[in-house]
mmCIF file of C-alpha atoms in Angstrom:
data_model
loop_
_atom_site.group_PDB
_atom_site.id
_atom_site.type_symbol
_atom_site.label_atom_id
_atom_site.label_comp_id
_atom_site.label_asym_id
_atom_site.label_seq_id
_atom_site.Cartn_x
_atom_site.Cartn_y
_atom_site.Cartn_z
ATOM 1 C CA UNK A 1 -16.925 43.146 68.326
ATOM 2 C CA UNK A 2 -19.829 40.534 68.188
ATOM 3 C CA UNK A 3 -22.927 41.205 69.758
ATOM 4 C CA UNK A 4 -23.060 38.309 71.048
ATOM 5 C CA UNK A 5 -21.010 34.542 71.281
ATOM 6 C CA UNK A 6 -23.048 31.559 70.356
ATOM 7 C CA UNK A 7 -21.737 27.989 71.309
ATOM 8 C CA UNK A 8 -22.049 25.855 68.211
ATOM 9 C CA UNK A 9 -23.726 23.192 69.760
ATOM 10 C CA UNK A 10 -26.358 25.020 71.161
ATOM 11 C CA UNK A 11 -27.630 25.348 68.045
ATOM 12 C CA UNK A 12 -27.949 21.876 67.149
ATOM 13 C CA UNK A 13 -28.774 19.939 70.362
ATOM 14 C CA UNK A 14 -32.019 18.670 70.468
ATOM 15 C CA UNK A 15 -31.957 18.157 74.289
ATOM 16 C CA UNK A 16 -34.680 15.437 74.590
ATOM 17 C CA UNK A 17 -35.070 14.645 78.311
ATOM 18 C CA UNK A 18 -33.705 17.597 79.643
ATOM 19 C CA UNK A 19 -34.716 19.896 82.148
ATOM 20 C CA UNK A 20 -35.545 23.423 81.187
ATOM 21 C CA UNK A 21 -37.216 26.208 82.688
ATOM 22 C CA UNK A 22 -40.372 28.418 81.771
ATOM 23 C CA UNK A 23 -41.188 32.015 83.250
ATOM 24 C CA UNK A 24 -44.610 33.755 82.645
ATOM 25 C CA UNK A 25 -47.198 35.463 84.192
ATOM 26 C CA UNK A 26 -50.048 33.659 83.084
ATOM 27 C CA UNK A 27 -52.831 31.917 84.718
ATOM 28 C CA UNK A 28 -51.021 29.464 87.785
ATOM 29 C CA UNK A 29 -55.213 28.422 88.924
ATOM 30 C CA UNK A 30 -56.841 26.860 85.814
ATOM 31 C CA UNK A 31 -59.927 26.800 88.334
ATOM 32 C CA UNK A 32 -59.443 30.487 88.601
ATOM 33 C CA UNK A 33 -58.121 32.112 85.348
ATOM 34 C CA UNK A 34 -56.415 35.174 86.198
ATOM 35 C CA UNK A 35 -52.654 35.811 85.328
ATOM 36 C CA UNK A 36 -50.671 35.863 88.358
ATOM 37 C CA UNK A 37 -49.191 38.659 90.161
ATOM 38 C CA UNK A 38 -45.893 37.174 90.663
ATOM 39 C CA UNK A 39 -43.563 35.633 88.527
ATOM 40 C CA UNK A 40 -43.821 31.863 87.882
ATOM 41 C CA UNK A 41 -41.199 29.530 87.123
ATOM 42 C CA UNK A 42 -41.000 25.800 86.907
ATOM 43 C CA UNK A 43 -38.876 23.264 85.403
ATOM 44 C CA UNK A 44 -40.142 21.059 82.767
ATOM 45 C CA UNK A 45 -38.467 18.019 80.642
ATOM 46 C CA UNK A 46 -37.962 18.328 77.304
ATOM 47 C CA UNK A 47 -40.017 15.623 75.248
ATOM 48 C CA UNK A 48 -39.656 14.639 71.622
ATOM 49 C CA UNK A 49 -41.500 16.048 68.682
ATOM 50 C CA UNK A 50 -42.378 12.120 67.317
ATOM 51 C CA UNK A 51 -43.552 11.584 70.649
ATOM 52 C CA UNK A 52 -45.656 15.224 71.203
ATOM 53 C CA UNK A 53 -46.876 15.787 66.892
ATOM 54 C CA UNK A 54 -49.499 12.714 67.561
ATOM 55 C CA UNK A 55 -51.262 14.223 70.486
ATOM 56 C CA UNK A 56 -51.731 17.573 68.762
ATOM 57 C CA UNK A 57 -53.333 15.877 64.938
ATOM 58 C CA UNK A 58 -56.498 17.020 66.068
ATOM 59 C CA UNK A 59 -55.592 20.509 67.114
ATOM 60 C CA UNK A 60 -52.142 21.861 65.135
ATOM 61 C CA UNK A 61 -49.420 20.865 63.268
ATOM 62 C CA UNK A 62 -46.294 20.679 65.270
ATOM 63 C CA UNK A 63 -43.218 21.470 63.092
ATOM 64 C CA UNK A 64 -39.621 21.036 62.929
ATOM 65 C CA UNK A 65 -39.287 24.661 64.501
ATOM 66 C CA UNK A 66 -41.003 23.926 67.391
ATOM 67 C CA UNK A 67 -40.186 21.601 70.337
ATOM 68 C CA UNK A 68 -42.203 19.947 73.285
ATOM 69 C CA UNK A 69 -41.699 20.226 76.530
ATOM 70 C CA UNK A 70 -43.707 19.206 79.644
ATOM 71 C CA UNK A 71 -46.787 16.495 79.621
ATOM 72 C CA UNK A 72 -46.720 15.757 83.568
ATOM 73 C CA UNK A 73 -50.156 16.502 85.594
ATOM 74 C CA UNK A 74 -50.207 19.824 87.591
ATOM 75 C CA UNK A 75 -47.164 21.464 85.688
ATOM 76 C CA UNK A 76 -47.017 23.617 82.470
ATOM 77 C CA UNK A 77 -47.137 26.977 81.220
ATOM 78 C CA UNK A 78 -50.778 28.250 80.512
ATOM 79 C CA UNK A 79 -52.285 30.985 79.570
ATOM 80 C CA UNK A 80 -50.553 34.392 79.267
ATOM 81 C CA UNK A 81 -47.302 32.625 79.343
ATOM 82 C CA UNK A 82 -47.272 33.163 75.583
ATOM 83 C CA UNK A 83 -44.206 34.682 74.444
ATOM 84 C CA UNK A 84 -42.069 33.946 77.583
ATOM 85 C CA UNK A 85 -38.698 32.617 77.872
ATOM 86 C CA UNK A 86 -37.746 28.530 77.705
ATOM 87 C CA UNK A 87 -34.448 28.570 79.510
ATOM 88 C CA UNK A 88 -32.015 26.125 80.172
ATOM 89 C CA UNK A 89 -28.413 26.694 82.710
ATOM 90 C CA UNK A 90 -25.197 25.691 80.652
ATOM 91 C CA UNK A 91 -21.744 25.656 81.235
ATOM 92 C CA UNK A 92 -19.356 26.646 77.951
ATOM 93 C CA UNK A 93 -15.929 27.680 78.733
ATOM 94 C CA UNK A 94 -17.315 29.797 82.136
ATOM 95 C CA UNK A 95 -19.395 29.775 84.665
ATOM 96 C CA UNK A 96 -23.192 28.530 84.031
ATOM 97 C CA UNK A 97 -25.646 30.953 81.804
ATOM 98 C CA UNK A 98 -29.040 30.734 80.947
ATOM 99 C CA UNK A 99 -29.682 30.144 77.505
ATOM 100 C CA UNK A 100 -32.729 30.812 75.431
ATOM 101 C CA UNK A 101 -33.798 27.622 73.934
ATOM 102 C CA UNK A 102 -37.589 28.588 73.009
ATOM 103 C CA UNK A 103 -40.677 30.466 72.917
ATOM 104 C CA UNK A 104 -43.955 29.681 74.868
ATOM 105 C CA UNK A 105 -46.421 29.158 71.743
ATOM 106 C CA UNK A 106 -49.769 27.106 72.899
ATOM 107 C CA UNK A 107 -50.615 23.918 74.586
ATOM 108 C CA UNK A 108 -53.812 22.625 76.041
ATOM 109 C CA UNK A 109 -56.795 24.749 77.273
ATOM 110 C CA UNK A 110 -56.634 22.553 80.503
ATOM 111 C CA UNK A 111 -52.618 23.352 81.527
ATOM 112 C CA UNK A 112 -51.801 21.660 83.718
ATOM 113 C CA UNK A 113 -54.815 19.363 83.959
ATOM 114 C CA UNK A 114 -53.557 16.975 81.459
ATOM 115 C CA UNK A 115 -50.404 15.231 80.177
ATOM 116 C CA UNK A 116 -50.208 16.893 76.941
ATOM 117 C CA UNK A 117 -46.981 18.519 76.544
ATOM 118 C CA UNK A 118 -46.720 22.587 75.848
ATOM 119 C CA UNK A 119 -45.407 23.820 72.467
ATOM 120 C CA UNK A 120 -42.652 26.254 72.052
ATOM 121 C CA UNK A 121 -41.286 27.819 69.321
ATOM 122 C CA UNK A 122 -37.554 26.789 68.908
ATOM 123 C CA UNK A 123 -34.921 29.747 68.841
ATOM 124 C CA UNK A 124 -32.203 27.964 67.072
ATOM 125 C CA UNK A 125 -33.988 27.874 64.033
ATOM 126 C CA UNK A 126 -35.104 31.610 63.944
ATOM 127 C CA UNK A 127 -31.403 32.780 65.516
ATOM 128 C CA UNK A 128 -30.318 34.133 62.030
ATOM 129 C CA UNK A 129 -33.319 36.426 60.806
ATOM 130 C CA UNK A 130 -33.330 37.685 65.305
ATOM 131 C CA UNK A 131 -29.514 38.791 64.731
ATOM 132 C CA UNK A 132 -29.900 40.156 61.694
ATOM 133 C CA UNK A 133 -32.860 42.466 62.553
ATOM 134 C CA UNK A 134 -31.448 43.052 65.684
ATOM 135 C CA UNK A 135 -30.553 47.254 65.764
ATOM 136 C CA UNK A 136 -28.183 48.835 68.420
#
């Protein structure tokens, strides 16, 4: 039996203007850096990689296996987020599930303060080698 069922499209949707949701527990108070006591969530459009690589020239190379998501004043991940879950709610054949669609990587030191988009790392593309060193 599979460890898991992965809807083929999933894998292959790019899902440029789409909603999705971070969690973390990073710093919510850029004014006052501490990570935050409570779980934070917010939802945040996906944005394109043509339209996100430009902004970043100065700073890192944003790849093929990463995606962009955010660039709107006063929301974005920050922080301590790193490593946290990009989700987004889908229906396949059932009721809705969250699906992993990414990583929290970096974004700007002023989160939230700017309209630069965050970067994630994109789980479709790394889906093989987490399955295969995946141990029960």
């Amino acid at each position: 039996m599979p460890i898991c069922m992965i809807h083929g499209s999933l894998l292959t949707k790019d899902y440029m203007g789409e909603p999705a949701e971070v969690a973390g527990w990073g710093v919510y108070d850029i004014d006052d850096p501490k990570p935050s006591t409570v779980l934070q969530t917010i939802t945040l459009r996906v944005v394109s990689n043509a339209e996100c690589k430009p902004r970043f020239e100065l700073y890192a190379d944003v790849g093929p296996t990463q995606m962009c998501v955010g660039g709107v004043v006063g929301q974005d991940s920050c922080g301590g987020d790193s490593g946290g879950p990009l989700m987004k709610i889908e229906a396949f054949d059932g009721p809705p599930r969250y699906f992993l669609l990414g990583v929290v990587s970096f974004g700007s030191k002023r989160c939230g303060a700017t309209t630069m988009p965050g970067v994630y790392t994109r789980i479709a593309d790394y889906l093989h080698w987490i399955l295969a060193n995946m141990h029960e």
